[in-house]
PDB file of C-alpha atoms in Angstrom:
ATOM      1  CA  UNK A 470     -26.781  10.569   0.959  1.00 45.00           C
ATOM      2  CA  UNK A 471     -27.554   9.934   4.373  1.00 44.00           C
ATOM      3  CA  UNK A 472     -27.858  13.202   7.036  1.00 45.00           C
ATOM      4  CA  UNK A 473     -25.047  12.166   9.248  1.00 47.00           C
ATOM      5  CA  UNK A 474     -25.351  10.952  13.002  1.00 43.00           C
ATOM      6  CA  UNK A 475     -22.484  10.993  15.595  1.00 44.00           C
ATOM      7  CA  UNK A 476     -21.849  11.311  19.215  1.00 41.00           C
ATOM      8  CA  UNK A 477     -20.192  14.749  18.884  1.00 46.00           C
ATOM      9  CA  UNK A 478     -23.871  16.189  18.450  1.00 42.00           C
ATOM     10  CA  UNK A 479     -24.631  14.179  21.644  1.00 40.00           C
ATOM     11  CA  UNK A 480     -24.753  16.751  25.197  1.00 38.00           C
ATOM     12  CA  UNK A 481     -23.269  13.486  26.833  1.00 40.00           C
ATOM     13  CA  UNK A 482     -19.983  13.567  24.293  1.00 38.00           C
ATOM     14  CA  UNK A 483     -16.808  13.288  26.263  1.00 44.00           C
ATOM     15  CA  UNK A 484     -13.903  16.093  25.106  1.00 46.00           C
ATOM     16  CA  UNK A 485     -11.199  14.364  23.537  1.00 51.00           C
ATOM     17  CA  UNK A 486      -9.464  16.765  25.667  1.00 46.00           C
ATOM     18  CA  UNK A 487     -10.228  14.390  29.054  1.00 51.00           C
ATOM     19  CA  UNK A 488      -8.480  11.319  27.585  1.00 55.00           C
ATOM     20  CA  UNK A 489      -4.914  11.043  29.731  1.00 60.00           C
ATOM     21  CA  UNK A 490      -2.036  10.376  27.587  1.00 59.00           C
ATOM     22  CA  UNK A 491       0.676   8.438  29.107  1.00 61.00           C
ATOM     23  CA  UNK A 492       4.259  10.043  28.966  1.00 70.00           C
ATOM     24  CA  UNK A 493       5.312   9.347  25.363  1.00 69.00           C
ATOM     25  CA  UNK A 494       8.680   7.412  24.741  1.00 81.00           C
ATOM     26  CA  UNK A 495      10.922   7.315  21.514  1.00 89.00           C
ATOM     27  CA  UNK A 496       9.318   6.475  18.138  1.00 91.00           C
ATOM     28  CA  UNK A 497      10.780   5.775  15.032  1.00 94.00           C
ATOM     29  CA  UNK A 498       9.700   8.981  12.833  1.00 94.00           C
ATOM     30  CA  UNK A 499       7.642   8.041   9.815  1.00 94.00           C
ATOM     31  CA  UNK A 500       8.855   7.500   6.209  1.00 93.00           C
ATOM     32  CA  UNK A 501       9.374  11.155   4.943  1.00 95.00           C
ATOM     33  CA  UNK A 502       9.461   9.718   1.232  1.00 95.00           C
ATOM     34  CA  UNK A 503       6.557   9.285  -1.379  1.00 94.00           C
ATOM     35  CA  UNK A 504       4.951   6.000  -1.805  1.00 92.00           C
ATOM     36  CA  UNK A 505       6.794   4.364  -4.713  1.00 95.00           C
ATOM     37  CA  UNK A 506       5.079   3.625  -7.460  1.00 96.00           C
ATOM     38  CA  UNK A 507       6.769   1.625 -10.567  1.00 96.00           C
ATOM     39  CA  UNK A 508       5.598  -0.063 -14.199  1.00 94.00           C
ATOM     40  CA  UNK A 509       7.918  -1.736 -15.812  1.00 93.00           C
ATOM     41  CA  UNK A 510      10.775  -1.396 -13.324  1.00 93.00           C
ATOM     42  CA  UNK A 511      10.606   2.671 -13.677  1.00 95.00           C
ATOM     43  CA  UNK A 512       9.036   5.038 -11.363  1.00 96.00           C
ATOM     44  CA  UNK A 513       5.898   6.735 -12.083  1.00 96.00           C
ATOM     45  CA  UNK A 514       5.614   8.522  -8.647  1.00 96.00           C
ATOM     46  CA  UNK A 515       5.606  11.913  -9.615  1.00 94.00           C
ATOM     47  CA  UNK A 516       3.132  11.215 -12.144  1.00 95.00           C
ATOM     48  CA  UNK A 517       0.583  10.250  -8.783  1.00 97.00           C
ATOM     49  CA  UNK A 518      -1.077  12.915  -6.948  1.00 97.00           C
ATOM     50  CA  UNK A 519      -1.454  12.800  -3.020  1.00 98.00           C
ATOM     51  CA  UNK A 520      -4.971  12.946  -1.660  1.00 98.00           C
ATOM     52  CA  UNK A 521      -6.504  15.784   0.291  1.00 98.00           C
ATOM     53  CA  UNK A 522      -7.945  14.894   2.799  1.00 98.00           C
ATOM     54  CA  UNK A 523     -11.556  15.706   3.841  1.00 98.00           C
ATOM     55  CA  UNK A 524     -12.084  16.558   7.378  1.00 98.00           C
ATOM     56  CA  UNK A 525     -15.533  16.716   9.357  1.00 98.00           C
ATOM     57  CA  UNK A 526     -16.325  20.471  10.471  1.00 97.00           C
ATOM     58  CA  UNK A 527     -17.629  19.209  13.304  1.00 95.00           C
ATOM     59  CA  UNK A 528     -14.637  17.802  14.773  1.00 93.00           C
ATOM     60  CA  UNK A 529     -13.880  18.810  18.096  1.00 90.00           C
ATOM     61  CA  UNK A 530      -9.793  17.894  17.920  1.00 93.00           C
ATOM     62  CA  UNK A 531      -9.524  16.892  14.485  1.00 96.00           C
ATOM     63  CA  UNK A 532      -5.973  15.096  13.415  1.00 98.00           C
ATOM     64  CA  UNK A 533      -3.171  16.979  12.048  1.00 97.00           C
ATOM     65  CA  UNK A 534      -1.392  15.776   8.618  1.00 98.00           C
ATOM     66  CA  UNK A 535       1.041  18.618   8.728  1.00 97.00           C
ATOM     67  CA  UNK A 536       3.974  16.042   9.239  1.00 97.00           C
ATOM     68  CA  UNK A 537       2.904  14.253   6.081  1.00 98.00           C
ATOM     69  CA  UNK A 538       3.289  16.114   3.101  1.00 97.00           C
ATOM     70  CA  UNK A 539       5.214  13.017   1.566  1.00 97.00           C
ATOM     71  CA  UNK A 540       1.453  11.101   2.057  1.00 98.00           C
ATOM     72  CA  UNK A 541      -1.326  14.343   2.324  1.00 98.00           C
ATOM     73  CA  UNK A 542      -1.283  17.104  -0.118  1.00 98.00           C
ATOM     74  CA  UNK A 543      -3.438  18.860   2.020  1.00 98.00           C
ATOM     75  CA  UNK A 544      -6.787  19.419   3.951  1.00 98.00           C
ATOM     76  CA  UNK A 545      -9.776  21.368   4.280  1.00 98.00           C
ATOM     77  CA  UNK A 546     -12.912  21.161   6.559  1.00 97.00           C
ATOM     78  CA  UNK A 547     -16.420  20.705   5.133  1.00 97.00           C
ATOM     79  CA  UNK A 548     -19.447  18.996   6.542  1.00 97.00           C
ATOM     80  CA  UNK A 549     -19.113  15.346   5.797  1.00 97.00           C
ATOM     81  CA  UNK A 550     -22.346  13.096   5.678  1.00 96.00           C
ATOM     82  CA  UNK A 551     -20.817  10.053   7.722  1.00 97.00           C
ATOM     83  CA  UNK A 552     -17.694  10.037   9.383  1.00 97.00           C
ATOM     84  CA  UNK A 553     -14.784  12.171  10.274  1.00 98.00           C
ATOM     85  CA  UNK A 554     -12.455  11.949   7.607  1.00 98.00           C
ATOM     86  CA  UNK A 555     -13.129  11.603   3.799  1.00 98.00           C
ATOM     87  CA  UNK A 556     -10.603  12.274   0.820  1.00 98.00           C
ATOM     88  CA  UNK A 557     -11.411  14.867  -2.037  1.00 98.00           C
ATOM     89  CA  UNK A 558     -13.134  12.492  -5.028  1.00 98.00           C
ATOM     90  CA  UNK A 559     -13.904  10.006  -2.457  1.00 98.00           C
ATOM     91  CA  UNK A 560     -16.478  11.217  -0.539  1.00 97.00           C
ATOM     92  CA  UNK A 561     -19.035   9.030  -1.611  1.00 97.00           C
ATOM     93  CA  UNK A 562     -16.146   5.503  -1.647  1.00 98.00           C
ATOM     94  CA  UNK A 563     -14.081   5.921   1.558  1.00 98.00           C
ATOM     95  CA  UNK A 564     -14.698   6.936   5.348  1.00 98.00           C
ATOM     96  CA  UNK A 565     -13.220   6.902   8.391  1.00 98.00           C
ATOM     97  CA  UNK A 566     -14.721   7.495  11.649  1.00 98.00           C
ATOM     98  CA  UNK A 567     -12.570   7.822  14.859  1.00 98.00           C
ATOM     99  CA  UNK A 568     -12.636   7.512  18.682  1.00 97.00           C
ATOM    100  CA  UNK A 569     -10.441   8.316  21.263  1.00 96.00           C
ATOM    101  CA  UNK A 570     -11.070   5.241  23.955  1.00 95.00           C
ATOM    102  CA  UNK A 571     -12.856   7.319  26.587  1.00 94.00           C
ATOM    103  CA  UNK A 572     -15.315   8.876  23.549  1.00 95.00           C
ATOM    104  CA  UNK A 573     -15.416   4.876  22.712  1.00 96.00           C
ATOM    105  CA  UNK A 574     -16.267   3.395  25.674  1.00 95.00           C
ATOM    106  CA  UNK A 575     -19.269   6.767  26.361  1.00 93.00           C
ATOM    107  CA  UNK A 576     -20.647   6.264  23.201  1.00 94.00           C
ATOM    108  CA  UNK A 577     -20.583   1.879  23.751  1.00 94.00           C
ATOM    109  CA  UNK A 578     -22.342   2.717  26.782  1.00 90.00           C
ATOM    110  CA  UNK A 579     -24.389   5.987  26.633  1.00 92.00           C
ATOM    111  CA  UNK A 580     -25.176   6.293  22.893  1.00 94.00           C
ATOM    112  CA  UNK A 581     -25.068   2.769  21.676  1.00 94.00           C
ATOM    113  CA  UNK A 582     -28.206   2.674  19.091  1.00 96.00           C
ATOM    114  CA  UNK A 583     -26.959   5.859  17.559  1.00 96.00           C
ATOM    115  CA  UNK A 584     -23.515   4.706  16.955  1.00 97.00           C
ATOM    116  CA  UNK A 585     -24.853   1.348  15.482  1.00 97.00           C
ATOM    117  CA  UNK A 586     -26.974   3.717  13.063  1.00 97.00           C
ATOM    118  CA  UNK A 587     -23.755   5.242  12.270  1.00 97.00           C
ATOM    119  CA  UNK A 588     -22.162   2.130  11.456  1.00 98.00           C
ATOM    120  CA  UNK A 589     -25.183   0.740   9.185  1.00 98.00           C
ATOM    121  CA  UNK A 590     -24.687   4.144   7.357  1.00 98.00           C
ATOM    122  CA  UNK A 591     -20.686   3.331   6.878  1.00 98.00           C
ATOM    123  CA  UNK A 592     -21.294   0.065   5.167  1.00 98.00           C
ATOM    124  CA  UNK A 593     -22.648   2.282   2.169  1.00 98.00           C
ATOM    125  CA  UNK A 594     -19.205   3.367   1.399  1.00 98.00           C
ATOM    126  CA  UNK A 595     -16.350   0.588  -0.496  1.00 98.00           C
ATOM    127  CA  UNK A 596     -13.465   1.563   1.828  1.00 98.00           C
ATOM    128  CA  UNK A 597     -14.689   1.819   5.525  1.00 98.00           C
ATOM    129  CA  UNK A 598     -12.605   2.122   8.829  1.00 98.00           C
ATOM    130  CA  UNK A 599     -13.110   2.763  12.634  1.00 98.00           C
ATOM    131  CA  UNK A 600      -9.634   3.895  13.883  1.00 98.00           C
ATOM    132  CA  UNK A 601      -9.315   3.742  18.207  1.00 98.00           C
ATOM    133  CA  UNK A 602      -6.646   6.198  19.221  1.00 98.00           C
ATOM    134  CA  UNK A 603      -6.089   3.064  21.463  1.00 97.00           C
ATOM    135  CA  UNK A 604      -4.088  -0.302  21.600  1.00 97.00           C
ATOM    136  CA  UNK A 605      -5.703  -3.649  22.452  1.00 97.00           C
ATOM    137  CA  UNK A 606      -3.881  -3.711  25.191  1.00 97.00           C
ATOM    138  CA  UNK A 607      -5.452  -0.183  26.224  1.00 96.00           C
ATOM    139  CA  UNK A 608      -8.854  -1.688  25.475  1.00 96.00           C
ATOM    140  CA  UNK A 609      -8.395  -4.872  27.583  1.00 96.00           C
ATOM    141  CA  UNK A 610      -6.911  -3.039  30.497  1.00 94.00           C
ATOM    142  CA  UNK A 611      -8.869  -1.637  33.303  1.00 92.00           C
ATOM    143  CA  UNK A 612     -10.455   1.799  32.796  1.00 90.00           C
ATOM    144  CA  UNK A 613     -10.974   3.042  36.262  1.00 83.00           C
ATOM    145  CA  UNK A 614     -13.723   4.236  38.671  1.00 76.00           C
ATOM    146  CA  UNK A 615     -14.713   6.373  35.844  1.00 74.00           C
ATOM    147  CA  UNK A 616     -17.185   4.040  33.604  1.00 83.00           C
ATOM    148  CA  UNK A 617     -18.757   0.544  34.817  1.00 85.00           C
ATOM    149  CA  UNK A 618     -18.112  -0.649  31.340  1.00 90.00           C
ATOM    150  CA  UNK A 619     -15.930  -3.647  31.344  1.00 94.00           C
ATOM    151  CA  UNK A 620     -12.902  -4.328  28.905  1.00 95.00           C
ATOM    152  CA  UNK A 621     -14.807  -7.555  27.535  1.00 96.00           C
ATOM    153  CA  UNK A 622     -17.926  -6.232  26.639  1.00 95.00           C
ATOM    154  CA  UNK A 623     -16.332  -3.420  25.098  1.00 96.00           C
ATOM    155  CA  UNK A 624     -13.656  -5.691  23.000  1.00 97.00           C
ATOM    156  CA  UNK A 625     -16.662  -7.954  22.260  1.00 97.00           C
ATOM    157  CA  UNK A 626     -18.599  -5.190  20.958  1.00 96.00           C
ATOM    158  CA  UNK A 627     -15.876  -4.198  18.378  1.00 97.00           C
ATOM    159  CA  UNK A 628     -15.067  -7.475  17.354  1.00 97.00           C
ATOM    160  CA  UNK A 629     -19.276  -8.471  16.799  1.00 97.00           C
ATOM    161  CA  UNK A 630     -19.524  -4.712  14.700  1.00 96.00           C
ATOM    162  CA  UNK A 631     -16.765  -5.750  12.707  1.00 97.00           C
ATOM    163  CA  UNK A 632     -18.072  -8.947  11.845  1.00 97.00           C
ATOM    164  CA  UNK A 633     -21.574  -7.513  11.171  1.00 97.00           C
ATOM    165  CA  UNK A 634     -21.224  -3.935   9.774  1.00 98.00           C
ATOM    166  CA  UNK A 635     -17.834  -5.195   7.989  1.00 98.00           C
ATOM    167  CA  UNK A 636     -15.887  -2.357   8.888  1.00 98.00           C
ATOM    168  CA  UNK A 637     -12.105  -2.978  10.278  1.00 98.00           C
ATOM    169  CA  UNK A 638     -11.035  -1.424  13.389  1.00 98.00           C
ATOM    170  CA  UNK A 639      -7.770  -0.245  13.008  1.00 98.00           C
ATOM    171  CA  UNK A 640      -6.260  -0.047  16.791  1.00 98.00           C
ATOM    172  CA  UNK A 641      -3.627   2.390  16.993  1.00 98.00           C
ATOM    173  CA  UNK A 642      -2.278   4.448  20.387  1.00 97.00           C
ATOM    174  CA  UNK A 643      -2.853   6.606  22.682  1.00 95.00           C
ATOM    175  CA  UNK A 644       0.040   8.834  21.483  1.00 96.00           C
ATOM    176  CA  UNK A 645      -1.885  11.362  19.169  1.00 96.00           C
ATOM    177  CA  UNK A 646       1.395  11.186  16.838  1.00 96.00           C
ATOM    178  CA  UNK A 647       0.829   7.343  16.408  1.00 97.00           C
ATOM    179  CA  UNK A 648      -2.456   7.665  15.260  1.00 98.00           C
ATOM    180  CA  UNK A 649      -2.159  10.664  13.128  1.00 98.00           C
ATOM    181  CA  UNK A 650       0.483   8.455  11.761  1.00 98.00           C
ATOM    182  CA  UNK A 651      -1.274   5.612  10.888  1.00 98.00           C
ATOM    183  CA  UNK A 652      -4.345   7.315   9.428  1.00 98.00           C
ATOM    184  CA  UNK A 653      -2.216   9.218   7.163  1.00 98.00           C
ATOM    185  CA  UNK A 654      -0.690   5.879   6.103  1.00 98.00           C
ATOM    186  CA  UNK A 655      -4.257   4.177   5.604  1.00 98.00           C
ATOM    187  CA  UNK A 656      -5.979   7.109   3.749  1.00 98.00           C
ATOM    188  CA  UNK A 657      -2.978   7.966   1.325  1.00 98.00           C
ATOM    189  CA  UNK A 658      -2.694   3.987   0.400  1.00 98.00           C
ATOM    190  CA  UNK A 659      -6.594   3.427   0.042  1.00 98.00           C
ATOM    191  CA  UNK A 660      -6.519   7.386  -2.288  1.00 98.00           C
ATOM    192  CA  UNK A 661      -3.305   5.581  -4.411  1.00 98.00           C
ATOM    193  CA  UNK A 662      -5.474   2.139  -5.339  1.00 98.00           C
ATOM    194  CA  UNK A 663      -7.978   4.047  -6.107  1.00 98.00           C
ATOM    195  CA  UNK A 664      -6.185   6.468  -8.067  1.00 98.00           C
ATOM    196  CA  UNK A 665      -4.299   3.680 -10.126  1.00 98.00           C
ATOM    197  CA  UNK A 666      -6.841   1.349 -10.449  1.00 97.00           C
ATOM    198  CA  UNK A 667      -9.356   4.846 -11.645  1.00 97.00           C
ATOM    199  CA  UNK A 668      -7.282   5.596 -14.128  1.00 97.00           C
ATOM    200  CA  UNK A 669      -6.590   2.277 -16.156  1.00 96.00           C
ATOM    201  CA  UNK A 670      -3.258   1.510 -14.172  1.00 95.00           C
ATOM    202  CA  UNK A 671      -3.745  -1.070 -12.624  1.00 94.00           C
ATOM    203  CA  UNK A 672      -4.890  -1.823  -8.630  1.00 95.00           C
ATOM    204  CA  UNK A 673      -0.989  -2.529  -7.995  1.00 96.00           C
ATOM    205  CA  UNK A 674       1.643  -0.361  -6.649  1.00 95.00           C
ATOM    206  CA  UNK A 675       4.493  -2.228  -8.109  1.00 94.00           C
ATOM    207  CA  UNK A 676       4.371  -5.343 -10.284  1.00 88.00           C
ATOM    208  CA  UNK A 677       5.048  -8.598  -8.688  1.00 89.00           C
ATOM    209  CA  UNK A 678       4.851  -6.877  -5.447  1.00 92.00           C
ATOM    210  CA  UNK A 679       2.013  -4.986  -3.493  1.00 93.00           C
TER     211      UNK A 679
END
């Protein structure tokens, strides 16, 4: 397995703590029930475990999945070889690396070839995923006197690493709840498949459905 390589180890990392939030408006709260599983019209839910998730030692302001216990059974920190977040039986099938969009647009800039090592790394692994604690919108909208970078080259960046590397970006928000959100969502669905599909079930969640 390959020694891992991110921008956190770089002196020219930018704090996740810098990256302004904007005032945060009213969300619908996520689903607070267990992802329903069926085979022949009855539910086999409780019969599923819930992942636990995997998360990089090394991250500076790592998510929290404490408002998920319906989706994440729990977590625990370890040094992971690539990536930020892994899932317990997965580590070698599923990562997901993420960036807030300041640390996206520094490491673009500053730390480019290392990040593109990172990537070539990530395509080692079945299920793969860059989440940006960003929308597109956010991405295509001015960033200030703070970086040269310009929204173009950095959208055009994503969308040629995605093409190349194969690995989805998954644009999210810039509300840390959003995002926590959604990679709970991701991670728990990819750890069900896999679970089902492991364990001569079937890669379906409900016949005739999804």
């Amino acid at each position: 397995m390959p020694t891992k390589t991110s921008s956190k180890e770089s002196s020219d990392y930018t704090d996740d703590e810098q990256e302004e939030t904007p005032r945060q408006p009213y969300f619908v709260p996520p689903p607070s029930k267990r992802l329903i599983i069926k085979r022949n019209g009855s539910s086999i839910t409780r019969q599923i475990p819930k992942p636990t998730v995997l998360i990089d030692s090394r991250e500076k302001s790592p998510f929290d999945f404490s408002r998920f216990p319906n989706w994440i059974a729990e977590v625990k920190k370890q040094k992971l070889n690539v990536g930020d977040y892994s899932v317990e039986g997965m580590e070698d099938l599923l990562v997901l690396e993420r960036k807030t969009l300041t640390d996206l647009i520094t490491t673009l800039i500053q730390q480019r070839i290392r990040f593109f090592s990172l990537c070539e790394k990530m395509t080692r692994y079945r299920w793969r995923g860059l989440l940006v604690e960003a929308s597109y919108e956010d991405l295509k909208s001015p960033y200030g006197e703070y970086t040269l970078a310009h929204p173009n080259a950095v959208s055009g960046t994503l969308d040629a690493l995605e093409s190349r590397f194969g690995i989805p970006v998954i644009y999210t928000s810039r509300y840390r709840e959003l995002a926590e959100e959604k990679a709970a969502s991701w991670i728990s669905k990819h750890f069900t498949y896999w679970y089902l599909e492991s364990n001569g079930m079937g890669r379906v969640l409900q016949e005739g459905d999804l």
